[in-house]
């Protein structure tokens, strides 16, 4: 049983997120998604998600690739998460390439190709243009 972990905000869920989750799940048998809390988004990522943590969790839990959703409250929790959930592989989009290589002491680290043409920022910009 290979256990995979990934992290993110997953706000305004779109097919780029789904592609990532699918790729991450295909690396193993069980996928833990560590979802940024509203406070973590505000204080550490300088982004205010449109959907609350609970709503974003509800959406992720409905995805066939996702087995468990838990909160991300700090940048420093990854090593303890890897131990806590007996993780074999840490996977994240390649926009983070190299940033989490320090986790190689604890598990495999995989940077997965992002879906280039879509982003939450683009969705918001296109919508505000369309709505005027
Ligand atoms: N992603 C993707 N393609 C996109 C947009 C996002 O593959 N078009 C991936 C990102 O690379 C990331 C995941 O989807 O692996 C979630 O993206 P975000 O919600 O933007 O997460 P991020 O802000 O990168 O948070 O501690 C790590 C952070 O929590 C990662």
GROMACS .gro file of C-alpha atoms and ligand atoms in nm, residues 6-11 14-21 23 34-36 40-41 45 47 72 74-75 78 90-96 100 112-120, ligand 1:
model
   73
    6UNK     CA    1   0.006   1.651  -0.146
    7UNK     CA    2  -0.067   2.005  -0.029
    8UNK     CA    3  -0.263   2.301  -0.155
    9UNK     CA    4  -0.542   2.556  -0.129
   10UNK     CA    5  -0.755   2.410  -0.409
   11UNK     CA    6  -0.980   2.718  -0.426
   14UNK     CA    7  -1.070   2.336  -1.157
   15UNK     CA    8  -0.942   2.068  -1.394
   16UNK     CA    9  -0.580   2.164  -1.327
   17UNK     CA   10  -0.628   2.061  -0.967
   18UNK     CA   11  -0.803   1.742  -1.077
   19UNK     CA   12  -0.514   1.658  -1.314
   20UNK     CA   13  -0.272   1.700  -1.024
   21UNK     CA   14  -0.477   1.487  -0.786
   23UNK     CA   15  -0.141   1.209  -1.119
   34UNK     CA   16  -0.333   1.852   0.321
   35UNK     CA   17  -0.561   2.148   0.262
   36UNK     CA   18  -0.456   2.502   0.352
   40UNK     CA   19  -0.291   2.974   0.667
   41UNK     CA   20  -0.402   3.119   0.334
   45UNK     CA   21   0.003   3.274   0.146
   47UNK     CA   22  -0.448   3.486  -0.047
   72UNK     CA   23  -0.248   2.257   0.652
   74UNK     CA   24   0.193   2.578   0.889
   75UNK     CA   25   0.478   2.549   0.638
   78UNK     CA   26   0.531   1.839   0.628
   90UNK     CA   27   0.534   1.353  -0.143
   91UNK     CA   28   0.392   1.493  -0.469
   92UNK     CA   29   0.320   1.850  -0.573
   93UNK     CA   30   0.305   2.061  -0.889
   94UNK     CA   31   0.635   2.146  -1.058
   95UNK     CA   32   0.583   2.516  -0.986
   96UNK     CA   33   0.739   2.408  -0.655
  100UNK     CA   34   1.072   2.040  -0.103
  112UNK     CA   35   0.426   1.674  -1.122
  113UNK     CA   36   0.350   1.876  -1.437
  114UNK     CA   37   0.105   2.158  -1.380
  115UNK     CA   38  -0.179   2.221  -1.625
  116UNK     CA   39  -0.039   2.543  -1.772
  117UNK     CA   40  -0.339   2.720  -1.915
  118UNK     CA   41  -0.566   2.729  -1.611
  119UNK     CA   42  -0.539   2.888  -1.267
  120UNK     CA   43  -0.769   3.029  -1.002
  133LIG     N1   44  -0.194   2.292  -0.992
  133LIG     C1   45  -0.176   2.235  -1.119
  133LIG     N2   46  -0.217   2.300  -1.228
  133LIG     C2   47  -0.278   2.420  -1.219
  133LIG     C3   48  -0.299   2.479  -1.092
  133LIG     C4   49  -0.256   2.412  -0.979
  133LIG     O1   50  -0.120   2.124  -1.129
  133LIG     N3   51  -0.319   2.483  -1.333
  133LIG     C5   52  -0.146   2.220  -0.875
  133LIG     C6   53  -0.041   2.297  -0.796
  133LIG     O2   54   0.088   2.279  -0.856
  133LIG     C7   55  -0.051   2.231  -0.659
  133LIG     C8   56  -0.201   2.195  -0.651
  133LIG     O3   57  -0.253   2.199  -0.785
  133LIG     O4   58   0.026   2.110  -0.658
  133LIG     C9   59  -0.279   2.293  -0.565
  133LIG     O5   60  -0.256   2.423  -0.618
  133LIG     P1   61  -0.281   2.549  -0.519
  133LIG     O6   62  -0.412   2.538  -0.456
  133LIG     O7   63  -0.242   2.672  -0.594
  133LIG     O8   64  -0.174   2.517  -0.406
  133LIG     P2   65  -0.045   2.599  -0.364
  133LIG     O9   66  -0.082   2.739  -0.337
  133LIG    O10   67   0.060   2.567  -0.462
  133LIG    O11   68  -0.016   2.532  -0.221
  133LIG    O12   69   0.257   2.380   0.132
  133LIG    C10   70   0.236   2.380  -0.006
  133LIG    C11   71   0.123   2.469  -0.046
  133LIG    O13   72   0.008   2.447   0.034
  133LIG    C12   73   0.089   2.447  -0.193
   0.00000   0.00000   0.00000
